[in-house]
Short mmCIF file of C-alpha atoms in Angstrom, two decimals:
data_model
loop_
_atom_site.label_atom_id
_atom_site.label_comp_id
_atom_site.label_asym_id
_atom_site.label_seq_id
_atom_site.Cartn_x
_atom_site.Cartn_y
_atom_site.Cartn_z
CA UNK A 1 -2.76 15.01 -5.36
CA UNK A 2 -5.35 17.34 -4.66
CA UNK A 3 -8.75 17.53 -6.74
CA UNK A 4 -7.50 20.95 -7.65
CA UNK A 5 -3.95 19.83 -9.11
CA UNK A 6 -5.55 16.96 -10.65
CA UNK A 7 -7.77 19.01 -12.33
CA UNK A 8 -4.83 21.04 -13.19
CA UNK A 9 -2.87 17.82 -15.29
CA UNK A 10 -6.04 16.84 -16.59
CA UNK A 11 -6.33 20.20 -18.40
CA UNK A 12 -2.91 19.77 -19.23
CA UNK A 13 -3.29 17.32 -20.89
CA UNK A 14 -6.25 17.55 -22.63
CA UNK A 15 -4.19 20.76 -24.39
CA UNK A 16 -1.91 18.40 -25.51
CA UNK A 17 -4.02 15.83 -27.23
CA UNK A 18 -5.63 19.50 -29.05
CA UNK A 19 -2.14 20.25 -29.98
CA UNK A 20 -1.53 17.22 -31.48
CA UNK A 21 -4.40 15.72 -32.74
CA UNK A 22 -4.83 12.64 -30.53
CA UNK A 23 -4.88 11.03 -27.05
CA UNK A 24 -2.26 11.85 -24.96
CA UNK A 25 -1.24 10.20 -21.88
CA UNK A 26 0.25 11.14 -18.71
CA UNK A 27 2.66 8.69 -16.28
CA UNK A 28 5.07 10.42 -13.73
CA UNK A 29 8.97 9.13 -13.80
CA UNK A 30 6.89 5.68 -12.00
CA UNK A 31 5.22 5.06 -14.63
CA UNK A 32 2.12 5.49 -12.69
CA UNK A 33 -0.93 7.16 -14.35
CA UNK A 34 -1.82 10.35 -13.85
CA UNK A 35 -4.39 11.57 -16.51
CA UNK A 36 -4.98 10.73 -19.80
CA UNK A 37 -6.97 12.24 -23.03
CA UNK A 38 -9.91 10.87 -25.40
CA UNK A 39 -9.56 13.18 -27.80
CA UNK A 40 -10.17 11.37 -30.47
CA UNK A 41 -10.61 13.67 -34.85
CA UNK A 42 -14.02 11.47 -35.48
CA UNK A 43 -15.30 12.02 -31.98
CA UNK A 44 -14.86 8.23 -30.63
CA UNK A 45 -11.30 6.36 -29.39
CA UNK A 46 -10.49 3.25 -31.88
CA UNK A 47 -10.61 0.84 -29.68
CA UNK A 48 -7.45 -0.77 -32.23
CA UNK A 49 -5.61 2.78 -29.94
CA UNK A 50 -5.87 0.30 -26.96
CA UNK A 51 -2.82 -2.03 -26.83
CA UNK A 52 -2.25 -4.40 -24.04
CA UNK A 53 -0.03 -2.02 -22.86
CA UNK A 54 -2.14 1.41 -23.12
CA UNK A 55 -5.25 -1.08 -22.05
CA UNK A 56 -3.55 -2.03 -18.55
CA UNK A 57 -1.85 1.32 -17.63
CA UNK A 58 -5.36 3.05 -18.27
CA UNK A 59 -6.99 0.75 -16.15
CA UNK A 60 -4.75 -0.56 -13.80
CA UNK A 61 -3.52 3.57 -13.44
CA UNK A 62 0.29 1.84 -13.82
CA UNK A 63 2.53 0.00 -16.28
CA UNK A 64 4.85 -3.36 -15.28
CA UNK A 65 8.41 -2.55 -13.89
CA UNK A 66 9.10 -5.52 -17.75
CA UNK A 67 7.81 -2.59 -19.84
CA UNK A 68 9.04 0.48 -17.91
CA UNK A 69 12.83 -0.79 -18.78
CA UNK A 70 11.47 -1.75 -21.93
CA UNK A 71 10.64 2.19 -22.77
CA UNK A 72 13.05 3.55 -20.44
CA UNK A 73 15.84 1.06 -23.27
CA UNK A 74 15.50 4.22 -24.97
CA UNK A 75 16.49 6.81 -23.54
CA UNK A 76 13.68 9.01 -22.41
CA UNK A 77 14.97 9.72 -18.81
CA UNK A 78 17.70 11.38 -20.61
CA UNK A 79 15.24 13.14 -23.30
CA UNK A 80 14.94 16.45 -24.11
CA UNK A 81 12.71 16.17 -26.74
CA UNK A 82 10.01 13.64 -28.62
CA UNK A 83 11.30 9.91 -28.99
CA UNK A 84 9.95 7.53 -31.02
CA UNK A 85 9.62 4.53 -29.94
CA UNK A 86 8.06 1.45 -33.08
CA UNK A 87 5.87 -1.25 -32.01
CA UNK A 88 6.96 -3.92 -30.71
CA UNK A 89 3.77 -6.62 -30.70
CA UNK A 90 5.76 -9.92 -28.45
CA UNK A 91 6.35 -6.93 -25.71
CA UNK A 92 2.62 -6.55 -25.92
CA UNK A 93 3.20 -2.82 -27.93
CA UNK A 94 1.09 -2.97 -30.99
CA UNK A 95 1.43 0.47 -32.01
CA UNK A 96 4.32 2.71 -32.08
CA UNK A 97 4.37 5.80 -29.30
CA UNK A 98 6.31 9.06 -28.83
CA UNK A 99 7.22 9.87 -25.55
CA UNK A 100 6.95 13.46 -24.91
CA UNK A 101 9.63 13.79 -21.51
CA UNK A 102 8.09 15.71 -18.64
CA UNK A 103 11.80 17.91 -16.79
CA UNK A 104 12.06 20.24 -14.47
CA UNK A 105 15.38 21.93 -13.47
CA UNK A 106 17.19 19.25 -15.93
CA UNK A 107 15.18 16.52 -13.91
CA UNK A 108 12.49 13.96 -15.49
CA UNK A 109 9.13 13.45 -13.49
CA UNK A 110 7.40 12.22 -15.40
CA UNK A 111 6.55 11.71 -19.39
CA UNK A 112 3.10 12.42 -21.80
CA UNK A 113 2.78 9.57 -24.66
CA UNK A 114 0.82 9.80 -27.14
CA UNK A 115 0.36 6.90 -30.33
CA UNK A 116 2.02 7.55 -33.14
CA UNK A 117 0.72 7.89 -36.47
CA UNK A 118 1.37 8.69 -40.13
CA UNK A 119 2.16 10.56 -40.86
CA UNK A 120 2.64 11.80 -37.05
CA UNK A 121 1.56 15.05 -35.72
CA UNK A 122 4.33 17.71 -37.54
CA UNK A 123 8.09 19.78 -36.05
CA UNK A 124 5.80 22.76 -35.11
CA UNK A 125 2.85 20.50 -33.46
CA UNK A 126 5.34 18.72 -31.51
CA UNK A 127 7.18 21.56 -30.19
CA UNK A 128 3.79 23.66 -28.94
CA UNK A 129 2.97 20.52 -26.94
CA UNK A 130 6.95 20.22 -25.56
CA UNK A 131 5.61 23.69 -24.11
CA UNK A 132 2.44 22.67 -22.20
CA UNK A 133 4.95 19.62 -21.09
CA UNK A 134 7.19 22.08 -19.11
CA UNK A 135 4.02 23.75 -17.15
CA UNK A 136 3.72 20.02 -16.06
CA UNK A 137 7.11 19.48 -14.98
CA UNK A 138 6.64 23.05 -12.57
CA UNK A 139 3.35 21.15 -11.65
CA UNK A 140 4.60 18.13 -10.71
CA UNK A 141 7.80 19.91 -8.90
CA UNK A 142 5.62 21.64 -6.74
CA UNK A 143 3.08 18.84 -6.05
CA UNK A 144 6.13 16.79 -4.62
CA UNK A 145 7.97 19.67 -2.89
CA UNK A 146 4.32 20.18 -0.75
CA UNK A 147 3.45 15.97 -0.76
CA UNK A 148 7.37 15.94 0.65
CA UNK A 149 6.45 18.55 3.55
CA UNK A 150 3.64 16.58 4.37
CA UNK A 151 5.30 13.58 4.17
CA UNK A 152 7.39 14.72 7.08
CA UNK A 153 4.82 16.35 9.24
CA UNK A 154 2.56 13.08 9.28
CA UNK A 155 6.06 10.75 10.14
CA UNK A 156 6.82 13.61 12.55
CA UNK A 157 3.23 13.07 14.32
CA UNK A 158 3.44 9.12 14.23
CA UNK A 159 6.66 8.90 15.61
CA UNK A 160 6.07 11.26 18.60
CA UNK A 161 6.24 10.33 21.96
CA UNK A 162 2.60 10.93 22.79
CA UNK A 163 2.21 14.29 25.05
CA UNK A 164 3.65 17.68 23.67
CA UNK A 165 5.61 16.48 21.20
CA UNK A 166 2.77 14.72 18.84
CA UNK A 167 -0.05 17.46 20.10
CA UNK A 168 2.84 19.71 18.68
CA UNK A 169 3.58 17.74 15.81
CA UNK A 170 -0.54 17.42 14.44
CA UNK A 171 -0.68 21.11 15.29
CA UNK A 172 2.10 21.11 12.18
CA UNK A 173 0.32 18.21 10.93
CA UNK A 174 -3.07 20.43 10.93
CA UNK A 175 -1.39 24.23 9.25
CA UNK A 176 0.31 22.28 6.51
CA UNK A 177 -3.43 20.81 5.32
CA UNK A 178 -5.18 23.61 6.04
CA UNK A 179 -9.18 22.59 6.26
CA UNK A 180 -8.61 19.13 4.70
CA UNK A 181 -6.69 18.10 8.31
CA UNK A 182 -11.06 17.78 9.41
CA UNK A 183 -12.21 15.88 6.77
CA UNK A 184 -12.96 12.09 7.59
CA UNK A 185 -9.90 9.82 7.81
CA UNK A 186 -8.17 7.23 8.25
CA UNK A 187 -4.47 5.62 8.41
CA UNK A 188 -4.03 2.99 6.48
CA UNK A 189 -0.64 0.83 7.23
CA UNK A 190 1.22 -1.29 5.04
CA UNK A 191 3.90 -3.83 6.61
CA UNK A 192 7.05 -4.71 6.33
CA UNK A 193 7.39 -2.72 3.24
CA UNK A 194 10.32 -4.22 0.92
CA UNK A 195 12.24 -1.57 0.20
CA UNK A 196 14.10 1.01 2.15
CA UNK A 197 15.38 3.05 -1.71
CA UNK A 198 12.71 6.28 -0.89
CA UNK A 199 13.16 6.02 -4.88
CA UNK A 200 10.76 3.03 -4.19
CA UNK A 201 8.48 4.49 -1.40
CA UNK A 202 4.35 5.50 -4.13
CA UNK A 203 4.49 8.82 -5.09
CA UNK A 204 1.03 10.12 -3.08
CA UNK A 205 -0.41 11.65 -6.20
CA UNK A 206 -0.71 7.75 -6.77
CA UNK A 207 -2.86 6.78 -4.25
CA UNK A 208 -6.39 7.64 -4.70
CA UNK A 209 -7.82 9.63 -1.44
CA UNK A 210 -4.53 9.87 -0.59
CA UNK A 211 -3.51 13.02 1.53
CA UNK A 212 -0.29 11.94 3.10
CA UNK A 213 2.63 9.05 3.31
CA UNK A 214 5.85 8.20 5.00
CA UNK A 215 8.05 5.11 5.87
CA UNK A 216 8.48 4.32 9.62
CA UNK A 217 10.44 2.38 11.21
CA UNK A 218 8.65 -1.29 11.29
CA UNK A 219 11.01 -3.46 14.01
CA UNK A 220 13.89 -4.39 14.84
CA UNK A 221 15.25 -2.87 11.18
CA UNK A 222 12.55 -2.96 8.74
CA UNK A 223 9.95 -0.52 7.31
CA UNK A 224 6.78 0.40 7.11
CA UNK A 225 4.55 2.81 5.37
CA UNK A 226 1.53 4.82 6.57
CA UNK A 227 -0.97 6.41 4.45
CA UNK A 228 -3.57 9.25 5.48
CA UNK A 229 -7.07 8.11 3.29
CA UNK A 230 -9.62 10.18 2.74
CA UNK A 231 -12.94 8.93 3.23
CA UNK A 232 -16.84 10.56 2.33
CA UNK A 233 -18.13 9.37 6.00
CA UNK A 234 -16.52 6.66 8.36
CA UNK A 235 -19.18 4.90 7.87
CA UNK A 236 -17.18 4.50 3.96
CA UNK A 237 -13.83 3.07 4.55
CA UNK A 238 -13.88 1.32 0.70
CA UNK A 239 -11.06 3.97 -0.10
CA UNK A 240 -8.98 3.10 2.54
CA UNK A 241 -9.06 -0.47 1.75
CA UNK A 242 -9.33 0.45 -2.19
CA UNK A 243 -5.71 2.26 -1.57
CA UNK A 244 -4.57 -0.86 0.83
CA UNK A 245 -4.98 -3.19 -2.47
CA UNK A 246 -3.03 -1.23 -4.37
CA UNK A 247 -0.57 0.09 -1.73
CA UNK A 248 0.52 -3.79 -1.70
CA UNK A 249 0.05 -4.45 -5.35
CA UNK A 250 3.28 -1.96 -5.03
CA UNK A 251 4.93 -3.76 -2.65
CA UNK A 252 4.46 -6.94 -4.02
CA UNK A 253 6.28 -5.83 -7.34
CA UNK A 254 9.07 -4.95 -5.18
CA UNK A 255 9.72 -7.85 -3.05
CA UNK A 256 11.39 -10.85 -4.18
CA UNK A 257 10.22 -14.10 -4.61
CA UNK A 258 11.82 -15.21 -0.49
CA UNK A 259 10.53 -11.70 0.78
CA UNK A 260 7.49 -12.30 2.80
CA UNK A 261 4.50 -11.18 2.35
CA UNK A 262 3.31 -7.59 3.32
CA UNK A 263 0.09 -7.32 5.10
CA UNK A 264 -2.06 -4.52 5.60
CA UNK A 265 -4.47 -2.45 8.50
CA UNK A 266 -6.06 -0.42 8.37
CA UNK A 267 -7.75 1.95 11.18
CA UNK A 268 -11.50 2.82 12.37
CA UNK A 269 -12.58 5.77 10.49
CA UNK A 270 -12.64 9.28 12.16
CA UNK A 271 -12.68 12.94 12.06
CA UNK A 272 -9.89 16.01 12.55
CA UNK A 273 -6.55 15.21 13.09
CA UNK A 274 -6.66 14.73 17.34
CA UNK A 275 -6.69 11.33 17.54
CA UNK A 276 -4.30 10.12 14.91
CA UNK A 277 -1.77 8.41 17.05
CA UNK A 278 -4.11 6.27 18.13
CA UNK A 279 -5.17 5.66 14.70
CA UNK A 280 -1.49 4.99 14.15
CA UNK A 281 -1.41 1.94 16.46
CA UNK A 282 -5.12 0.47 15.45
CA UNK A 283 -3.75 0.73 11.59
CA UNK A 284 -0.22 -1.23 13.15
CA UNK A 285 -2.61 -3.48 15.45
CA UNK A 286 -4.27 -4.71 11.86
CA UNK A 287 -1.18 -5.48 10.19
CA UNK A 288 0.01 -7.28 12.46
CA UNK A 289 -3.00 -9.31 13.04
CA UNK A 290 -3.40 -10.17 9.35
CA UNK A 291 0.96 -11.30 9.14
CA UNK A 292 -0.40 -13.79 11.65
CA UNK A 293 -3.62 -15.09 10.33
CA UNK A 294 -4.18 -15.89 7.11
CA UNK A 295 -7.54 -15.31 7.87
CA UNK A 296 -7.27 -11.75 7.71
CA UNK A 297 -5.02 -11.25 5.42
CA UNK A 298 -3.93 -9.47 3.19
CA UNK A 299 -6.20 -6.27 4.72
CA UNK A 300 -7.66 -6.65 7.86
CA UNK A 301 -9.42 -3.25 9.63
CA UNK A 302 -9.18 -3.00 13.60
CA UNK A 303 -12.90 -3.55 14.07
CA UNK A 304 -12.67 -7.17 12.46
CA UNK A 305 -9.48 -8.37 14.25
CA UNK A 306 -10.66 -9.33 17.43
CA UNK A 307 -8.86 -9.79 20.47
CA UNK A 308 -5.88 -9.21 18.10
CA UNK A 309 -7.18 -5.60 19.41
CA UNK A 310 -5.87 -6.34 23.23
CA UNK A 311 -3.26 -8.73 22.31
CA UNK A 312 -1.54 -6.37 19.85
CA UNK A 313 -1.26 -3.61 22.91
CA UNK A 314 0.40 -5.99 25.07
CA UNK A 315 4.40 -5.05 25.27
CA UNK A 316 6.05 -8.60 23.68
CA UNK A 317 8.12 -9.74 26.97
CA UNK A 318 4.34 -9.32 28.25
CA UNK A 319 2.83 -11.69 25.90
CA UNK A 320 5.76 -14.70 26.34
CA UNK A 321 4.01 -16.13 29.36
CA UNK A 322 6.23 -18.00 31.50
CA UNK A 323 3.41 -20.36 31.71
CA UNK A 324 3.90 -21.29 27.70
CA UNK A 325 8.20 -21.01 26.94
CA UNK A 326 8.64 -24.92 27.19
CA UNK A 327 5.66 -25.40 24.73
CA UNK A 328 6.43 -23.07 22.87
CA UNK A 329 10.01 -24.14 21.79
CA UNK A 330 10.91 -25.88 18.27
CA UNK A 331 11.00 -29.36 19.66
CA UNK A 332 6.99 -28.79 21.02
CA UNK A 333 5.47 -27.49 17.20
CA UNK A 334 3.21 -30.02 17.00
CA UNK A 335 1.58 -30.14 20.41
CA UNK A 336 1.75 -26.49 20.56
CA UNK A 337 -0.72 -26.51 17.46
CA UNK A 338 -3.01 -29.05 18.92
CA UNK A 339 -3.17 -26.75 22.03
CA UNK A 340 -4.05 -23.96 19.42
CA UNK A 341 -6.85 -25.74 17.64
CA UNK A 342 -8.50 -27.00 20.46
CA UNK A 343 -8.78 -23.64 22.29
CA UNK A 344 -10.05 -22.43 18.66
CA UNK A 345 -12.65 -24.43 18.43
CA UNK A 346 -13.73 -24.50 22.18
CA UNK A 347 -12.24 -27.26 24.02
CA UNK A 348 -14.87 -29.62 21.55
CA UNK A 349 -12.16 -32.76 20.91
CA UNK A 350 -14.28 -34.15 18.25
CA UNK A 351 -14.40 -31.27 16.28
CA UNK A 352 -10.39 -30.94 16.84
CA UNK A 353 -9.63 -34.21 15.97
CA UNK A 354 -11.11 -34.10 13.14
CA UNK A 355 -9.10 -31.16 12.24
CA UNK A 356 -5.99 -31.82 12.75
CA UNK A 357 -6.93 -35.28 11.39
CA UNK A 358 -5.57 -37.35 14.41
CA UNK A 359 -7.62 -39.79 16.89
CA UNK A 360 -9.13 -38.91 19.83
CA UNK A 361 -6.69 -41.16 21.90
CA UNK A 362 -3.64 -39.17 19.87
CA UNK A 363 -5.36 -35.90 20.87
CA UNK A 364 -5.55 -36.77 24.77
CA UNK A 365 -2.45 -37.88 25.02
CA UNK A 366 -1.16 -34.75 22.95
CA UNK A 367 -3.71 -32.47 25.47
CA UNK A 368 -2.39 -34.42 28.42
CA UNK A 369 1.54 -33.88 27.36
CA UNK A 370 0.73 -30.02 26.93
CA UNK A 371 -0.76 -29.53 30.29
CA UNK A 372 2.66 -31.35 31.70
CA UNK A 373 4.76 -29.15 30.23
CA UNK A 374 2.85 -25.89 31.28
CA UNK A 375 1.72 -27.33 34.56
CA UNK A 376 -2.15 -25.33 33.73
CA UNK A 377 -5.06 -27.80 33.42
CA UNK A 378 -7.08 -27.14 30.59
CA UNK A 379 -10.45 -27.95 32.19
CA UNK A 380 -10.23 -24.68 34.22
CA UNK A 381 -11.74 -21.29 31.93
CA UNK A 382 -8.30 -20.02 33.35
CA UNK A 383 -5.59 -21.46 32.75
CA UNK A 384 -7.28 -22.01 29.51
CA UNK A 385 -7.19 -17.96 28.64
CA UNK A 386 -3.55 -17.99 29.58
CA UNK A 387 -2.88 -20.61 27.00
CA UNK A 388 -4.56 -19.51 24.41
CA UNK A 389 -3.91 -15.84 24.91
CA UNK A 390 0.21 -17.26 25.09
CA UNK A 391 -0.10 -19.51 22.16
CA UNK A 392 -1.94 -16.09 20.09
CA UNK A 393 0.33 -13.83 21.14
CA UNK A 394 3.24 -16.09 19.34
CA UNK A 395 2.54 -15.82 16.16
CA UNK A 396 2.24 -11.85 16.99
#
């Protein structure tokens, strides 16, 4: 969402709040908060108005799937007129609601919410407020089309071959973004994204600082989410880290209990789009490192992943060195773990044995078995380096 459009939404929500004499909130059709008004006829918003559902919506900028399903059960996705929803304390809804559906050309794009009161708004007031929702619907539709265009342009850059194809894609993205193309930015990768359904892809306007968002292939059949994020400066990655956390929360809500937990990677910051392809490789690499190493999860920055900056650049066939093939078979999983911990601890037997909870003699026996399986000499620095790289690459 651009700063101009955010201001437009706020002005329209404030207009509805003034018309109805009550604070209103605007959410998109995924129940993600866009704007809220704090109008109150006595000057201060009554704390009792903030029941758990409303408070969570304002503080986290979205509602839970259970709350969404409960409200949709009142037919708001099909409604063309205001819908009154009674209070239901057991659902966390202590105050009744009036929902004003926001539609454009017959399609529900969002909802304006206000707390119901006695006697509440008149029919004339609600009619006037619905006229404002028509303007909101047109704005949402226009922004959705514009956002989809930017998403397509971003995907074209991230999936293009290096050379003239990528240069052309970058030029087209720069043309769409205009002045926004030259501000500091970075790229975020969230993978694996748990749904291939386009309706489960977040709207770019619900992620603070987001300029463009799209899904791209990840692995054999998976998807990753790519996000271009504006920064205040190349030295302040906080907006990208916050956006990554927001997207991981959304991904967690979509993933089932048996699905692998996604992770996020954040590229180094840059100004301009010339190195966007490189930034995407960095974000992917950081996400892979976070998936491979729990100490990096759930959000890893490219600058923080150490040797994985090199390992993630290796083709998979190269990373699978023949010397480690036998050791990395399922039958020798414990030996491989022993070797990795030993190398992580710089070959210090005492620290390794303590971490593994084994006697030193047991450690020495296991290390001799590692040498037999690999043909490598663990007293040789280059052999150690080769085995360490192979073990780390195997995690990827």
